[in-house]
PDB file of C-alpha atoms in Angstrom:
ATOM      1  CA  MET A 298     120.740  92.896 139.699  1.00 53.00           C
ATOM      2  CA  ASN A 299     123.777  93.868 141.554  1.00 58.00           C
ATOM      3  CA  ASP A 300     124.066  95.326 145.113  1.00 56.00           C
ATOM      4  CA  THR A 301     125.935  98.838 143.106  1.00 53.00           C
ATOM      5  CA  MET A 302     123.293  99.246 141.226  1.00 52.00           C
ATOM      6  CA  TYR A 303     120.428  98.234 144.366  1.00 47.00           C
ATOM      7  CA  LYS A 304     121.862 100.514 146.197  1.00 48.00           C
ATOM      8  CA  GLU A 305     122.319 103.322 143.058  1.00 52.00           C
ATOM      9  CA  LYS A 306     118.237 102.600 143.176  1.00 48.00           C
ATOM     10  CA  THR A 307     117.703 103.441 147.473  1.00 44.00           C
ATOM     11  CA  LEU A 308     120.314 106.024 147.314  1.00 46.00           C
ATOM     12  CA  GLN A 309     117.593 107.203 144.647  1.00 50.00           C
ATOM     13  CA  ILE A 310     114.700 106.701 145.842  1.00 45.00           C
ATOM     14  CA  PHE A 311     115.833 108.251 149.475  1.00 44.00           C
ATOM     15  CA  SER A 312     117.071 111.430 147.298  1.00 45.00           C
ATOM     16  CA  SER A 313     113.743 111.850 145.419  1.00 44.00           C
ATOM     17  CA  SER A 314     112.104 111.685 149.549  1.00 43.00           C
ATOM     18  CA  GLU A 315     114.098 114.313 151.299  1.00 44.00           C
ATOM     19  CA  LYS A 316     112.764 116.947 148.913  1.00 44.00           C
ATOM     20  CA  LYS A 317     109.047 116.064 148.887  1.00 44.00           C
ATOM     21  CA  ASN A 318     109.209 115.981 153.157  1.00 43.00           C
ATOM     22  CA  THR A 319     111.236 119.925 152.294  1.00 41.00           C
ATOM     23  CA  ARG A 320     107.900 120.629 149.744  1.00 41.00           C
ATOM     24  CA  GLU A 321     105.778 119.692 152.431  1.00 42.00           C
ATOM     25  CA  LYS A 322     107.479 121.127 155.120  1.00 39.00           C
ATOM     26  CA  SER A 323     107.051 124.666 153.117  1.00 40.00           C
ATOM     27  CA  TRP A 324     103.865 126.069 155.419  1.00 40.00           C
ATOM     28  CA  SER A 325     105.664 127.360 157.714  1.00 43.00           C
ATOM     29  CA  ARG A 326     106.969 129.512 159.207  1.00 40.00           C
ATOM     30  CA  GLU A 327     108.930 131.282 162.666  1.00 39.00           C
ATOM     31  CA  THR A 328     107.406 134.495 163.929  1.00 35.00           C
ATOM     32  CA  PRO A 329     107.857 135.865 167.409  1.00 34.00           C
ATOM     33  CA  SER A 330     104.748 136.949 168.035  1.00 35.00           C
ATOM     34  CA  CYS A 331     103.025 133.302 168.463  1.00 37.00           C
ATOM     35  CA  LYS A 332     102.171 132.910 172.418  1.00 40.00           C
ATOM     36  CA  THR A 333     105.338 130.042 172.945  1.00 39.00           C
ATOM     37  CA  GLY A 334     108.472 132.471 171.272  1.00 40.00           C
ATOM     38  CA  THR A 335     110.005 131.318 167.788  1.00 39.00           C
ATOM     39  CA  ALA A 336     107.212 128.345 167.132  1.00 45.00           C
ATOM     40  CA  LYS A 337     105.795 127.430 164.219  1.00 55.00           C
ATOM     41  CA  VAL A 338     102.253 128.628 162.807  1.00 63.00           C
ATOM     42  CA  LEU A 339      99.952 128.579 160.676  1.00 74.00           C
ATOM     43  CA  GLU A 340     100.206 131.265 157.324  1.00 84.00           C
ATOM     44  CA  PHE A 341      96.434 132.560 156.580  1.00 87.00           C
ATOM     45  CA  ARG A 342      96.181 131.801 153.534  1.00 93.00           C
ATOM     46  CA  MET A 343      93.817 129.578 151.612  1.00 95.00           C
ATOM     47  CA  TYR A 344      94.450 125.803 152.323  1.00 95.00           C
ATOM     48  CA  SER A 345      92.801 122.430 150.900  1.00 94.00           C
ATOM     49  CA  ARG A 346      91.016 120.319 152.772  1.00 94.00           C
ATOM     50  CA  LYS A 347      92.996 117.436 152.102  1.00 93.00           C
ATOM     51  CA  GLU A 348      96.809 120.013 153.136  1.00 93.00           C
ATOM     52  CA  LEU A 349      95.431 121.051 155.637  1.00 94.00           C
ATOM     53  CA  GLY A 350      93.956 117.688 157.544  1.00 93.00           C
ATOM     54  CA  GLY A 351      97.100 117.006 156.327  1.00 92.00           C
ATOM     55  CA  ILE A 352      98.625 119.899 158.400  1.00 93.00           C
ATOM     56  CA  TYR A 353      96.799 118.235 161.714  1.00 93.00           C
ATOM     57  CA  PHE A 354      96.996 114.804 161.766  1.00 93.00           C
ATOM     58  CA  PRO A 355     100.273 113.743 160.037  1.00 91.00           C
ATOM     59  CA  TRP A 356     100.034 110.716 160.999  1.00 92.00           C
ATOM     60  CA  LEU A 357      96.793 109.630 159.372  1.00 91.00           C
ATOM     61  CA  GLN A 358      98.693 108.201 155.447  1.00 85.00           C
ATOM     62  CA  GLY A 359      95.699 107.308 153.360  1.00 81.00           C
ATOM     63  CA  ASP A 360      92.977 108.363 150.111  1.00 82.00           C
ATOM     64  CA  GLY A 361      91.704 111.497 153.173  1.00 89.00           C
ATOM     65  CA  ALA A 362      92.053 110.025 155.972  1.00 94.00           C
ATOM     66  CA  ALA A 363      93.413 113.269 157.555  1.00 94.00           C
ATOM     67  CA  SER A 364      91.012 115.337 155.493  1.00 94.00           C
ATOM     68  CA  ARG A 365      87.910 113.486 157.405  1.00 94.00           C
ATOM     69  CA  ALA A 366      90.296 113.812 160.521  1.00 95.00           C
ATOM     70  CA  LEU A 367      89.668 117.099 160.589  1.00 95.00           C
ATOM     71  CA  THR A 368      85.850 117.553 158.691  1.00 94.00           C
ATOM     72  CA  ARG A 369      85.221 115.139 162.185  1.00 95.00           C
ATOM     73  CA  THR A 370      87.061 117.410 164.683  1.00 95.00           C
ATOM     74  CA  ILE A 371      85.198 120.454 163.448  1.00 95.00           C
ATOM     75  CA  TYR A 372      82.055 118.292 163.275  1.00 96.00           C
ATOM     76  CA  SER A 373      82.250 117.790 166.914  1.00 95.00           C
ATOM     77  CA  ASP A 374      82.856 120.753 169.130  1.00 94.00           C
ATOM     78  CA  PRO A 375      79.385 122.318 167.860  1.00 95.00           C
ATOM     79  CA  GLU A 376      80.957 125.729 169.513  1.00 96.00           C
ATOM     80  CA  LEU A 377      83.921 126.110 166.844  1.00 95.00           C
ATOM     81  CA  LYS A 378      81.704 124.789 164.142  1.00 96.00           C
ATOM     82  CA  SER A 379      79.263 127.584 164.364  1.00 96.00           C
ATOM     83  CA  SER A 380      82.907 129.906 164.525  1.00 96.00           C
ATOM     84  CA  LEU A 381      83.251 128.774 161.085  1.00 96.00           C
ATOM     85  CA  ASP A 382      79.929 129.371 159.427  1.00 96.00           C
ATOM     86  CA  GLY A 383      80.239 132.773 160.803  1.00 96.00           C
ATOM     87  CA  VAL A 384      82.614 132.962 158.097  1.00 96.00           C
ATOM     88  CA  GLY A 385      81.759 130.831 155.014  1.00 95.00           C
ATOM     89  CA  PHE A 386      82.011 127.528 156.776  1.00 95.00           C
ATOM     90  CA  ARG A 387      79.523 124.933 154.226  1.00 94.00           C
ATOM     91  CA  LYS A 388      79.289 120.798 153.880  1.00 91.00           C
ATOM     92  CA  GLY A 389      81.560 119.412 151.024  1.00 90.00           C
ATOM     93  CA  ILE A 390      83.943 122.614 151.773  1.00 91.00           C
ATOM     94  CA  ARG A 391      86.735 122.102 149.929  1.00 93.00           C
ATOM     95  CA  HIS A 392      89.283 124.835 150.509  1.00 95.00           C
ATOM     96  CA  PHE A 393      89.571 126.920 153.419  1.00 95.00           C
ATOM     97  CA  SER A 394      89.636 130.664 153.426  1.00 95.00           C
ATOM     98  CA  PRO A 395      92.251 132.702 155.496  1.00 94.00           C
ATOM     99  CA  ASN A 396      89.646 134.201 158.733  1.00 95.00           C
ATOM    100  CA  MET A 397      89.067 130.517 158.594  1.00 95.00           C
ATOM    101  CA  VAL A 398      92.298 129.349 158.892  1.00 94.00           C
ATOM    102  CA  LYS A 399      92.870 132.114 161.337  1.00 94.00           C
ATOM    103  CA  ILE A 400      90.104 130.647 163.651  1.00 95.00           C
ATOM    104  CA  LEU A 401      90.685 127.190 163.563  1.00 94.00           C
ATOM    105  CA  VAL A 402      93.749 127.854 164.991  1.00 93.00           C
ATOM    106  CA  GLU A 403      92.477 129.478 167.798  1.00 93.00           C
ATOM    107  CA  TYR A 404      90.442 126.367 168.736  1.00 94.00           C
ATOM    108  CA  LEU A 405      92.756 123.899 168.958  1.00 92.00           C
ATOM    109  CA  GLY A 406      96.576 125.884 168.308  1.00 90.00           C
ATOM    110  CA  SER A 407      99.033 125.192 166.612  1.00 90.00           C
ATOM    111  CA  PRO A 408      99.775 122.490 164.739  1.00 91.00           C
ATOM    112  CA  GLU A 409     102.538 121.399 167.501  1.00 90.00           C
ATOM    113  CA  GLU A 410     100.073 121.687 169.661  1.00 88.00           C
ATOM    114  CA  PHE A 411      97.726 120.159 168.647  1.00 88.00           C
ATOM    115  CA  GLN A 412      99.611 117.173 168.338  1.00 86.00           C
ATOM    116  CA  ALA A 413     101.122 117.051 172.103  1.00 87.00           C
ATOM    117  CA  ILE A 414      97.445 116.678 172.664  1.00 83.00           C
ATOM    118  CA  GLN A 415      96.538 113.540 170.533  1.00 72.00           C
TER     119      GLN A 415
END
């Protein structure tokens, strides 16, 4: 393969990964009602366990590591777990309702705040 073809192939891969990253960032929005002024916060909508784990633990890659870390975080805090139980959380749940997301944000903070602590 000549040098020009290699550069074109690399550019195509880079372009497709840029598009993927912009889709991943669509979960957040700017809102003036956040404690810290204008900061990114989660929308209160349905999230899959995998999606929410990826938002709170973006540095964990592959085979559900982020969703397992989110589950461990929930089960390690009895107060958070009991609050989530009150709105329908149970073992093996695959989706978080908007109320569950609201409780997670109250206990863990926004994803940016949580990642700053980690």
